[in-house]
Amino acid sequence: MTLKKSWVASANDANHPFPLNNLPYGVFSTEGSDPRCGVAIGDMILDVTTAEAEGIIALSDVPLFDVPFWNELMEEGPAVWAALRERLVALLAEGAAEQDKVESLLVPMEKAELHMPFAVSEYTDFYAGRNHAFNVGTMFRGPENALPPNWLHIPIGYNGRASSVVVSGTDIRRPWGQLKSPDHDLPAFLPCRRFDIELEMGAIVGTPSNGPITVQEADDHIFGYVLLNDWSARDIQAWEYQPLGPFQAKATATSISPWIVTKAALEPFRCDTPAREFELLDHLKDRGPMLYDIELEVTMAPEGKDATTIARTNYKEMYYSAAQQLAHHTTSGCPMNAGDLLGSGTISGATKPERGSLLELSWGGKEPLTLDTGETRSFIEDGDTLTLKGAAKGDGYTIGFGGCSGTVLPALDNPYEK
């Protein structure tokens, strides 16, 4: 597929993240206005809420965009998702007959504030990147015991906090928690000292289900994808995770990028999961290419200073696809809802520059990073801004997600002080 030309000139730049091929969904506001649904096209945002109110977009007998989130569209199902995309292309393509109706509905992106693009129903985070799991397991158990016995057979996950999922640009407060240093007999309640990120992709469930679904059905149920940063308090995690896994170490915040890139926009970039040591059971077997070739990177910027790229990797490194994760999630009969968010797990490549967390990049703090500013980091310091970026590169066009950023604020002196 090549670049689709739009009458919005900025959308025709081969390196712009929001061409007509993309059309990601978000929620925005301008000065003095309430948040509303919008679609990114070049440097502009199409006000979809107003377009529906004026009858330019009509997909249902009831309004779908009179609320500041995209869940209402999700619940309509894949046929309506496809109809909206077809209508948007018709309105924004070069030579569109209705250009004059749409021009007044475009808002410059620089004048807009971006909000959470959907209401998160529930949130599950997985541990499905092989290189990350091997690296972390090697640090704590040695290479011979790095992967748990079940890891190569099922996607491991835990249920996280939907209430703490925030949009890019939201500041992140360093958490307090119960820590125990190896040289102390008892734990103490202190601010986190080993705060970290995890570079992930988030899959958004669009079609609800009630009972087990197949991998192919799961793929059909996914509405779109966002970048996802699973902020992690490693010292809290080290003390609490046995025997039931992550809890408070992962509850502080999860940041997502502001634009939902639809599965339809990513179709040209499908690729297979990696080769496997063991054949998966039938209910989890791959049903064609279900990963995506999406280039990813992480930057770190100390307060008031330029950013350094600290990692580059690719979503195709995942061992399990989002469809396999979703299918596995339903095997117990667990209902899934429109707006459920599935974190992929940390995405790391085979080499050090491809590691998607500071825990791996600094090898547990033993090998500090040197930033372009000359400063060193083992974990995140107060004032640091971490940004995830992602893009799929096509023939003369780019499918981007917008950045996923957060700045870490100092821990409160007294977390219970109101």
Short mmCIF file of C-alpha atoms in Angstrom, two decimals:
data_model
loop_
_atom_site.label_atom_id
_atom_site.label_comp_id
_atom_site.label_asym_id
_atom_site.label_seq_id
_atom_site.Cartn_x
_atom_site.Cartn_y
_atom_site.Cartn_z
CA MET A 1 0.00 0.00 0.00
CA THR A 2 1.18 3.53 -0.78
CA LEU A 3 0.31 6.96 0.62
CA LYS A 4 -3.34 7.95 0.24
CA LYS A 5 -3.47 11.62 -0.72
CA SER A 6 -5.60 14.05 1.30
CA TRP A 7 -6.68 17.62 0.65
CA VAL A 8 -5.23 18.34 4.11
CA ALA A 9 -1.73 19.13 2.84
CA SER A 10 0.18 18.28 6.04
CA ALA A 11 -1.17 14.71 5.88
CA ASN A 12 0.77 14.04 2.66
CA ASP A 13 4.23 14.20 4.24
CA ALA A 14 5.81 10.72 4.14
CA ASN A 15 7.12 11.16 7.70
CA HIS A 16 3.98 12.64 9.25
CA PRO A 17 2.39 10.22 11.75
CA PHE A 18 -1.20 11.03 10.75
CA PRO A 19 -1.77 10.55 7.00
CA LEU A 20 -5.08 9.51 5.46
CA ASN A 21 -3.86 5.91 5.81
CA ASN A 22 -3.99 6.27 9.59
CA LEU A 23 -6.99 8.33 10.85
CA PRO A 24 -6.51 7.59 14.57
CA TYR A 25 -9.23 8.36 17.11
CA GLY A 26 -8.84 10.66 20.09
CA VAL A 27 -10.63 13.09 22.41
CA PHE A 28 -9.71 16.78 22.42
CA SER A 29 -10.81 20.15 23.70
CA THR A 30 -9.99 23.73 22.82
CA GLU A 31 -10.05 26.81 25.02
CA GLY A 32 -13.54 27.27 26.38
CA SER A 33 -14.90 24.03 24.95
CA ASP A 34 -15.76 20.63 26.41
CA PRO A 35 -13.85 17.49 25.36
CA ARG A 36 -15.19 15.82 22.22
CA CYS A 37 -14.28 13.07 19.77
CA GLY A 38 -11.84 13.83 16.98
CA VAL A 39 -9.79 12.18 14.25
CA ALA A 40 -6.18 13.19 13.55
CA ILE A 41 -5.40 14.11 9.95
CA GLY A 42 -2.02 15.73 9.37
CA ASP A 43 -1.62 18.71 11.71
CA MET A 44 -5.36 19.00 12.18
CA ILE A 45 -8.15 17.30 14.12
CA LEU A 46 -11.51 16.64 12.51
CA ASP A 47 -14.27 17.41 15.02
CA VAL A 48 -16.28 14.21 14.67
CA THR A 49 -18.78 15.16 17.36
CA THR A 50 -19.82 18.24 15.41
CA ALA A 51 -19.71 16.37 12.09
CA GLU A 52 -22.24 13.90 13.49
CA ALA A 53 -24.41 16.67 14.96
CA GLU A 54 -24.52 18.36 11.53
CA GLY A 55 -25.40 15.13 9.74
CA ILE A 56 -22.10 14.89 7.85
CA ILE A 57 -21.38 11.59 9.61
CA ALA A 58 -24.40 9.36 10.25
CA LEU A 59 -23.77 5.78 11.33
CA SER A 60 -26.66 5.02 13.67
CA ASP A 61 -30.17 6.10 14.66
CA VAL A 62 -28.71 7.29 17.96
CA PRO A 63 -25.67 9.56 18.46
CA LEU A 64 -22.35 7.77 18.89
CA PHE A 65 -20.14 10.81 19.46
CA ASP A 66 -22.11 12.92 21.93
CA VAL A 67 -19.88 11.65 24.74
CA PRO A 68 -16.12 12.33 25.16
CA PHE A 69 -14.94 8.77 24.55
CA TRP A 70 -14.99 6.22 21.73
CA ASN A 71 -16.68 3.36 23.60
CA GLU A 72 -20.07 4.00 21.98
CA LEU A 73 -18.58 3.36 18.55
CA MET A 74 -16.73 0.27 19.81
CA GLU A 75 -19.99 -1.28 20.97
CA GLU A 76 -21.49 -0.96 17.48
CA GLY A 77 -19.13 -3.63 16.15
CA PRO A 78 -16.77 -4.14 13.19
CA ALA A 79 -19.29 -3.32 10.43
CA VAL A 80 -19.86 0.16 11.85
CA TRP A 81 -16.12 0.59 12.51
CA ALA A 82 -15.53 -0.08 8.81
CA ALA A 83 -18.35 2.25 7.77
CA LEU A 84 -16.87 5.13 9.76
CA ARG A 85 -13.43 4.61 8.27
CA GLU A 86 -14.91 4.53 4.75
CA ARG A 87 -16.82 7.74 5.42
CA LEU A 88 -13.77 9.53 6.86
CA VAL A 89 -11.67 8.60 3.83
CA ALA A 90 -14.39 9.88 1.53
CA LEU A 91 -14.53 13.21 3.41
CA LEU A 92 -10.77 13.75 3.66
CA ALA A 93 -9.37 12.28 0.44
CA GLU A 94 -7.91 14.48 -2.26
CA GLY A 95 -10.75 15.71 -4.48
CA ALA A 96 -13.46 15.00 -1.88
CA ALA A 97 -16.84 16.34 -3.00
CA GLU A 98 -17.72 17.55 0.50
CA GLN A 99 -14.47 19.32 1.33
CA ASP A 100 -16.26 22.64 1.82
CA LYS A 101 -18.50 21.12 4.53
CA VAL A 102 -15.55 19.65 6.41
CA GLU A 103 -12.97 22.46 6.32
CA SER A 104 -14.70 24.43 9.06
CA LEU A 105 -14.64 21.35 11.32
CA LEU A 106 -10.83 21.10 11.33
CA VAL A 107 -9.03 22.28 14.47
CA PRO A 108 -5.26 22.90 14.50
CA MET A 109 -3.65 20.26 16.68
CA GLU A 110 -1.41 22.88 18.30
CA LYS A 111 -4.50 24.56 19.77
CA ALA A 112 -5.99 21.37 21.18
CA GLU A 113 -5.62 19.63 24.53
CA LEU A 114 -5.78 15.84 24.32
CA HIS A 115 -7.66 13.67 26.80
CA MET A 116 -8.20 9.96 27.50
CA PRO A 117 -9.48 8.58 24.20
CA PHE A 118 -11.73 5.93 25.76
CA ALA A 119 -13.18 4.89 29.09
CA VAL A 120 -11.10 1.98 30.34
CA SER A 121 -13.45 -0.76 31.48
CA GLU A 122 -10.84 -3.10 32.96
CA TYR A 123 -7.08 -3.44 32.58
CA THR A 124 -4.95 -6.58 32.30
CA ASP A 125 -1.18 -6.49 31.87
CA PHE A 126 0.75 -9.38 30.38
CA TYR A 127 4.34 -10.61 30.63
CA ALA A 128 4.57 -11.83 27.05
CA GLY A 129 7.91 -10.59 25.69
CA ARG A 130 10.41 -13.43 25.64
CA ASN A 131 13.58 -11.33 25.80
CA HIS A 132 12.27 -9.28 28.72
CA ALA A 133 11.12 -12.37 30.62
CA PHE A 134 14.48 -14.07 30.03
CA ASN A 135 16.45 -10.99 31.11
CA VAL A 136 14.47 -10.47 34.30
CA GLY A 137 14.50 -14.18 35.11
CA THR A 138 18.25 -14.34 34.56
CA MET A 139 18.84 -11.45 36.96
CA PHE A 140 16.88 -13.10 39.75
CA ARG A 141 17.15 -16.85 39.11
CA GLY A 142 20.02 -17.37 36.69
CA PRO A 143 19.79 -18.21 32.96
CA GLU A 144 19.06 -21.89 33.54
CA ASN A 145 15.85 -21.01 35.45
CA ALA A 146 15.03 -17.72 33.73
CA LEU A 147 11.64 -18.69 32.27
CA PRO A 148 8.98 -20.26 34.52
CA PRO A 149 7.86 -23.72 33.31
CA ASN A 150 4.51 -22.38 32.06
CA TRP A 151 5.87 -19.35 30.20
CA LEU A 152 6.33 -21.02 26.80
CA HIS A 153 2.80 -22.44 26.90
CA ILE A 154 0.49 -19.61 28.02
CA PRO A 155 0.63 -15.80 28.11
CA ILE A 156 1.18 -14.84 31.76
CA GLY A 157 -0.73 -11.81 33.06
CA TYR A 158 -2.26 -10.07 36.07
CA ASN A 159 -5.26 -7.80 36.57
CA GLY A 160 -4.22 -4.16 37.00
CA ARG A 161 -5.98 -0.95 37.98
CA ALA A 162 -8.18 0.61 35.31
CA SER A 163 -8.60 3.61 37.64
CA SER A 164 -4.94 4.58 37.34
CA VAL A 165 -4.68 4.53 33.52
CA VAL A 166 -3.88 8.09 32.39
CA VAL A 167 -3.30 9.87 29.11
CA SER A 168 0.12 10.98 27.87
CA GLY A 169 1.27 14.21 29.45
CA THR A 170 -0.07 13.39 32.91
CA ASP A 171 2.58 13.84 35.61
CA ILE A 172 3.41 10.74 37.64
CA ARG A 173 3.98 11.05 41.39
CA ARG A 174 6.71 8.81 42.81
CA PRO A 175 4.90 6.32 45.05
CA TRP A 176 5.47 5.27 48.62
CA GLY A 177 5.47 1.59 49.52
CA GLN A 178 6.76 -1.15 51.73
CA LEU A 179 10.39 -1.93 50.85
CA LYS A 180 12.91 -4.37 52.22
CA SER A 181 16.60 -4.04 51.45
CA PRO A 182 18.69 -7.24 51.48
CA ASP A 183 20.77 -5.86 54.37
CA HIS A 184 17.73 -5.21 56.60
CA ASP A 185 15.82 -7.80 58.60
CA LEU A 186 12.48 -5.98 58.41
CA PRO A 187 10.71 -3.85 55.79
CA ALA A 188 10.17 -0.08 55.98
CA PHE A 189 7.55 2.27 54.51
CA LEU A 190 9.44 4.65 52.21
CA PRO A 191 9.28 6.39 48.83
CA CYS A 192 10.17 4.13 45.91
CA ARG A 193 13.90 4.24 45.09
CA ARG A 194 13.88 2.13 41.92
CA PHE A 195 11.12 3.63 39.78
CA ASP A 196 10.97 2.29 36.24
CA ILE A 197 9.07 2.16 32.97
CA GLU A 198 7.95 -0.68 30.75
CA LEU A 199 7.66 -0.13 27.01
CA GLU A 200 4.46 -1.83 25.91
CA MET A 201 1.64 -1.76 23.40
CA GLY A 202 -1.96 -1.70 24.60
CA ALA A 203 -4.74 -3.54 22.73
CA ILE A 204 -8.28 -2.22 23.17
CA VAL A 205 -11.17 -4.67 23.15
CA GLY A 206 -14.02 -3.35 21.03
CA THR A 207 -16.44 -6.28 20.92
CA PRO A 208 -17.64 -7.73 24.24
CA SER A 209 -17.71 -11.48 24.82
CA ASN A 210 -19.13 -13.81 27.45
CA GLY A 211 -17.30 -17.10 27.49
CA PRO A 212 -14.31 -18.52 25.62
CA ILE A 213 -13.51 -17.16 22.16
CA THR A 214 -11.03 -18.41 19.58
CA VAL A 215 -7.82 -16.66 18.63
CA GLN A 216 -9.39 -15.58 15.32
CA GLU A 217 -12.48 -14.25 17.10
CA ALA A 218 -10.22 -12.43 19.55
CA ASP A 219 -8.36 -10.77 16.70
CA ASP A 220 -11.70 -9.68 15.21
CA HIS A 221 -12.76 -8.24 18.58
CA ILE A 222 -9.78 -5.87 18.91
CA PHE A 223 -10.67 -2.26 18.08
CA GLY A 224 -7.21 -0.70 18.02
CA TYR A 225 -3.88 -0.10 19.72
CA VAL A 226 -2.10 2.52 21.84
CA LEU A 227 1.40 2.89 23.23
CA LEU A 228 1.48 1.92 26.89
CA ASN A 229 3.92 2.65 29.71
CA ASP A 230 3.49 0.38 32.72
CA TRP A 231 5.20 2.49 35.43
CA SER A 232 6.81 0.05 37.87
CA ALA A 233 8.21 0.41 41.38
CA ARG A 234 10.86 -2.29 41.26
CA ASP A 235 11.80 -2.24 44.95
CA ILE A 236 8.17 -2.47 46.04
CA GLN A 237 7.70 -5.24 43.47
CA ALA A 238 10.69 -7.24 44.70
CA TRP A 239 9.27 -7.41 48.23
CA GLU A 240 5.58 -8.00 47.45
CA TYR A 241 5.44 -10.18 44.33
CA GLN A 242 5.64 -13.61 46.00
CA PRO A 243 3.43 -15.61 45.92
CA LEU A 244 0.71 -13.81 43.93
CA GLY A 245 2.65 -11.47 41.65
CA PRO A 246 2.55 -7.68 41.10
CA PHE A 247 0.21 -5.53 43.16
CA GLN A 248 1.06 -2.05 44.50
CA ALA A 249 4.27 -1.91 42.47
CA LYS A 250 2.12 -1.62 39.34
CA ALA A 251 -0.81 0.41 40.71
CA THR A 252 0.66 3.94 40.63
CA ALA A 253 -0.10 4.70 36.99
CA THR A 254 -0.20 3.34 33.47
CA SER A 255 0.22 5.95 30.72
CA ILE A 256 -1.22 5.53 27.23
CA SER A 257 -0.79 7.53 24.03
CA PRO A 258 -3.69 9.86 23.17
CA TRP A 259 -4.62 8.38 19.77
CA ILE A 260 -6.19 4.98 19.14
CA VAL A 261 -4.64 3.57 15.97
CA THR A 262 -7.24 1.25 14.52
CA LYS A 263 -6.54 -2.32 13.57
CA ALA A 264 -7.59 -1.41 10.02
CA ALA A 265 -4.76 1.14 9.75
CA LEU A 266 -2.24 -1.51 10.85
CA GLU A 267 -3.35 -4.26 8.45
CA PRO A 268 -0.43 -3.74 5.99
CA PHE A 269 2.07 -4.30 8.82
CA ARG A 270 0.96 -7.71 10.07
CA CYS A 271 3.69 -10.23 10.80
CA ASP A 272 4.11 -13.62 12.44
CA THR A 273 5.05 -14.36 16.03
CA PRO A 274 8.57 -15.77 16.58
CA ALA A 275 9.47 -19.44 16.22
CA ARG A 276 8.43 -21.55 19.23
CA GLU A 277 10.19 -24.27 21.22
CA PHE A 278 6.88 -25.99 21.96
CA GLU A 279 3.76 -26.17 19.84
CA LEU A 280 0.95 -24.28 21.52
CA LEU A 281 -2.27 -26.07 22.42
CA ASP A 282 -4.96 -25.82 19.76
CA HIS A 283 -6.94 -23.05 21.45
CA LEU A 284 -3.87 -20.75 21.41
CA LYS A 285 -2.32 -21.59 18.04
CA ASP A 286 -1.57 -18.75 15.64
CA ARG A 287 -4.22 -18.14 12.99
CA GLY A 288 -2.04 -16.30 10.50
CA PRO A 289 0.06 -13.18 11.12
CA MET A 290 -1.31 -11.43 14.23
CA LEU A 291 1.60 -9.28 15.35
CA TYR A 292 2.60 -5.95 13.75
CA ASP A 293 5.88 -4.49 12.53
CA ILE A 294 5.90 -1.31 14.64
CA GLU A 295 9.19 0.43 15.42
CA LEU A 296 9.38 1.59 19.04
CA GLU A 297 11.72 3.77 21.07
CA VAL A 298 12.11 5.28 24.53
CA THR A 299 13.62 8.65 25.38
CA MET A 300 14.64 10.06 28.76
CA ALA A 301 15.01 13.79 29.44
CA PRO A 302 16.32 15.11 32.78
CA GLU A 303 14.47 18.20 33.98
CA GLY A 304 15.17 21.15 31.67
CA LYS A 305 17.51 19.16 29.39
CA ASP A 306 17.44 17.45 26.02
CA ALA A 307 16.16 13.91 25.65
CA THR A 308 18.36 10.87 25.04
CA THR A 309 17.08 7.83 23.17
CA ILE A 310 17.76 4.97 25.57
CA ALA A 311 16.09 2.07 23.72
CA ARG A 312 14.87 1.04 20.27
CA THR A 313 12.94 -2.15 19.57
CA ASN A 314 9.91 -3.48 17.65
CA TYR A 315 6.49 -4.84 18.56
CA LYS A 316 7.17 -7.92 16.42
CA GLU A 317 9.47 -9.15 19.23
CA MET A 318 6.42 -10.28 21.24
CA TYR A 319 6.10 -14.01 21.85
CA TYR A 320 2.30 -13.87 22.09
CA SER A 321 0.01 -11.62 20.05
CA ALA A 322 -2.77 -9.52 21.58
CA ALA A 323 -5.26 -11.93 19.99
CA GLN A 324 -3.68 -14.87 21.82
CA GLN A 325 -3.65 -12.89 25.06
CA LEU A 326 -7.32 -12.02 24.69
CA ALA A 327 -8.29 -15.58 23.73
CA HIS A 328 -6.42 -16.94 26.76
CA HIS A 329 -8.11 -14.37 29.00
CA THR A 330 -11.53 -15.75 28.04
CA THR A 331 -10.78 -19.47 28.55
CA SER A 332 -12.11 -19.43 32.13
CA GLY A 333 -15.39 -17.95 30.91
CA CYS A 334 -14.24 -14.46 31.93
CA PRO A 335 -16.48 -11.86 30.23
CA MET A 336 -14.67 -9.14 28.29
CA ASN A 337 -16.09 -5.66 27.79
CA ALA A 338 -15.80 -2.92 25.22
CA GLY A 339 -13.03 -0.69 26.49
CA ASP A 340 -11.00 -3.43 28.19
CA LEU A 341 -7.28 -2.67 27.88
CA LEU A 342 -4.64 -5.39 27.47
CA GLY A 343 -1.01 -4.43 28.04
CA SER A 344 1.37 -6.51 25.94
CA GLY A 345 4.13 -6.84 28.50
CA THR A 346 7.54 -5.24 28.13
CA ILE A 347 8.85 -5.31 24.57
CA SER A 348 12.58 -5.99 24.43
CA GLY A 349 14.85 -7.17 21.65
CA ALA A 350 17.81 -9.53 21.87
CA THR A 351 20.51 -6.87 22.38
CA LYS A 352 21.09 -4.33 25.14
CA PRO A 353 20.00 -1.23 23.14
CA GLU A 354 16.66 -2.98 22.50
CA ARG A 355 15.68 -3.46 26.14
CA GLY A 356 12.34 -1.89 27.06
CA SER A 357 12.89 -1.17 30.75
CA LEU A 358 15.55 0.47 32.89
CA LEU A 359 15.68 -2.69 35.00
CA GLU A 360 17.13 -4.44 31.95
CA LEU A 361 19.08 -1.51 30.50
CA SER A 362 20.98 -0.99 33.78
CA TRP A 363 20.92 -4.72 34.60
CA GLY A 364 19.30 -4.17 37.98
CA GLY A 365 21.32 -1.00 38.62
CA LYS A 366 24.72 -2.64 38.15
CA GLU A 367 25.38 -1.02 34.74
CA PRO A 368 24.14 2.62 34.84
CA LEU A 369 23.28 4.35 31.56
CA THR A 370 25.11 7.47 30.44
CA LEU A 371 22.76 10.03 28.87
CA ASP A 372 23.76 12.48 26.15
CA THR A 373 23.82 15.16 28.87
CA GLY A 374 26.63 13.26 30.64
CA GLU A 375 24.39 12.25 33.54
CA THR A 376 23.96 8.62 34.54
CA ARG A 377 20.80 6.71 35.41
CA SER A 378 20.06 3.30 36.83
CA PHE A 379 16.41 4.14 37.47
CA ILE A 380 14.22 7.23 37.08
CA GLU A 381 15.05 10.34 39.08
CA ASP A 382 12.62 13.10 40.03
CA GLY A 383 12.05 15.53 37.17
CA ASP A 384 12.88 12.99 34.45
CA THR A 385 10.48 12.81 31.52
CA LEU A 386 10.09 9.42 29.84
CA THR A 387 8.55 9.25 26.37
CA LEU A 388 7.54 6.23 24.31
CA LYS A 389 7.28 6.59 20.54
CA GLY A 390 6.02 4.19 17.90
CA ALA A 391 5.48 4.10 14.15
CA ALA A 392 4.87 1.62 11.36
CA LYS A 393 6.66 2.61 8.15
CA GLY A 394 4.87 2.04 4.83
CA ASP A 395 5.63 2.91 1.22
CA GLY A 396 5.84 6.70 1.41
CA TYR A 397 3.81 7.03 4.59
CA THR A 398 4.00 6.56 8.37
CA ILE A 399 1.41 5.26 10.82
CA GLY A 400 2.19 6.96 14.14
CA PHE A 401 0.63 6.90 17.60
CA GLY A 402 1.66 10.24 19.05
CA GLY A 403 4.03 10.24 22.01
CA CYS A 404 3.33 8.63 25.38
CA SER A 405 5.04 10.84 27.97
CA GLY A 406 5.12 11.29 31.71
CA THR A 407 7.25 13.39 34.06
CA VAL A 408 8.06 11.95 37.47
CA LEU A 409 7.31 14.24 40.41
CA PRO A 410 8.95 13.84 43.83
CA ALA A 411 7.22 11.66 46.40
CA LEU A 412 5.06 13.53 48.87
CA ASP A 413 6.75 14.26 52.20
CA ASN A 414 3.74 12.71 53.89
CA PRO A 415 1.48 10.65 51.60
CA TYR A 416 -1.37 10.81 54.14
CA GLU A 417 -1.37 14.58 54.47
CA LYS A 418 -4.58 15.93 52.98
#
